[in-house]
Amino acid sequence: MTIAAQEKSIYISTLITMSKKILLDKINVPGIRTYEVYRKEGGYASVEKALKTMTPDEIVNEVKTSGLKGRGGAGFPMGMKWSFIDKKSGKPRHLVCNADESEPGTFKDRYLMEFIPHLLVEGMIVSSFALEANLSYIYIRGEYMWVYKILEKAIKEAYAAGWLGKNILGTGYDLDLHVHVGAGAYICGEETALIESLEGKRGNPRIKPPFPAISGLWQNPTVVNNVESISAVPWMILNGGAEYAKIGTEKSTGTKLISASGHIKKPGVYEIELGISVYDFINSDEYCGGMLDDRPLKALVPGGSSVPILPAHLIYKTANGEDRLMSYESMSDGGFASGSMIGSGGFIVYNDTTCIVRNTWNFSRFYHHESCGQCSPCREGTGWLEKVLHRIETGHGREEDIDLLWSIQAKIEGNTICPLGDAAAWPVAAAIRHFRDEFEYHVRFPEKIKDRNHFVHEPFEKVKHLVSKATV
């Protein structure tokens, strides 16, 4: 065995020893989707502990202590969000689980709901009790109909076993839980648009304030949390928020589900301890297994299609030369100038055959299609981004189009009611910031890029010297 192979062997054994599984610990247990097996494996123990031995405020404090940041993308501290809910108005309160999961490149919530649905149901019960909510919902996207049926069955099993309904465990606490199917709109991943849809209206985002914690579903105090976030609550109740906080890093605590896809050898859903290096995540055998066909790494979208793309030299190292880590702070190190966001964990890896212009155009097509049209900058701007990018990608671009794209995205960002405008603008800005020479290549050599597989046959690194030699 070579020294390099020995080092890799030592590294892998250490990684496996250090890996902590909270959400996926039981995922491979045969039959874990069913109530009988889930219960046999310790399921619903957190409900017993929470309802019989803890107060709602104590549960909220445990979640605060854990330091868990919302896993839907925004990364707002979950316990703090819970503490904002209005407890003085006397109105009914609601917990809504955001299972819309519409961010391109993200599929980890689906994985949880499909293979261990009772974990989410258990988390919903404990979290609803913490918020003193008696009517809660799981809002799932329309494309997940087979998952909807799995959840419905799990909820029926929970009712039959006495975990839902009236006077749960004889404690006097009542909870009804329903699954609501949306129509497959990306915009309904935004919490106020989700609430509008849940009320039976068009899924347009609301102007805030008031925030849902004060006036949400049917103008009642409401908390909206992501599937992964809620599914982590049972572990905290059984083991303590302080124990959860010991996992990961000081500021990025716990584990995180990552949806890994693209040019890697082992795409899939992985649970990582926050703080491992990006290099280790991409190249270790436990996770992504390295680059597909061992081709060079070109770019990375670390948190779903809406976050800034990173070029190769900023993926493994930050601009300051430090190791880039799989954490909220490290991934955003350098701001958008040299960093990105961990977002929803939609981890898309690109090798040297990727066309960044086409990839950016594809993202822009999506955001143009999914814009609700409520805000002019987003309604008009996303369409302009798509059209100009299409013009460049198909060999009809003009030199001034690159600056035009920069101008359009700048006028969208920060000028819309919800973050969809930002989500459309950030990928375009980052693509131009880091790959402007590739845009220039498309404009100056249209005959070379009309073949859809132009960079498959001839990666950009081999032809980029032509850009500096070309005259406008």
XYZ file of N, CA and C in Angstrom, residues 5-19 284-286:
54
model
N -2.210 5.960 -0.185
C -3.331 5.055 0.090
C -3.500 4.844 1.591
N -2.372 4.752 2.326
C -2.439 4.603 3.777
C -3.081 5.826 4.420
N -2.683 7.005 3.951
C -3.255 8.238 4.490
C -4.754 8.292 4.235
N -5.169 7.877 3.025
C -6.594 7.885 2.701
C -7.349 6.902 3.579
N -6.757 5.721 3.820
C -7.395 4.711 4.650
C -7.591 5.221 6.070
N -6.554 5.874 6.614
C -6.639 6.440 7.965
C -7.714 7.519 8.016
N -7.728 8.356 6.971
C -8.698 9.447 6.919
C -10.132 8.916 6.902
N -10.380 7.905 6.054
C -11.728 7.374 5.928
C -12.193 6.747 7.230
N -11.329 5.980 7.909
C -11.721 5.352 9.165
C -12.021 6.398 10.222
N -11.242 7.487 10.230
C -11.500 8.572 11.179
C -12.820 9.243 10.879
N -13.100 9.456 9.588
C -14.330 10.125 9.181
C -15.552 9.330 9.603
N -15.486 8.006 9.384
C -16.614 7.143 9.741
C -16.831 7.151 11.253
N -15.743 7.150 12.025
C -15.858 7.173 13.482
C -16.486 8.467 13.974
N -16.115 9.579 13.304
C -16.581 10.884 13.756
C -18.005 11.198 13.306
N -18.476 10.532 12.253
C -19.772 10.865 11.688
C -20.885 10.615 12.694
N -14.265 12.121 -0.297
C -14.217 10.927 0.545
C -15.136 9.845 0.004
N -14.778 8.592 0.260
C -15.590 7.467 -0.184
C -16.910 7.386 0.582
N -16.937 7.946 1.787
C -18.177 7.894 2.573
C -19.246 8.798 1.977
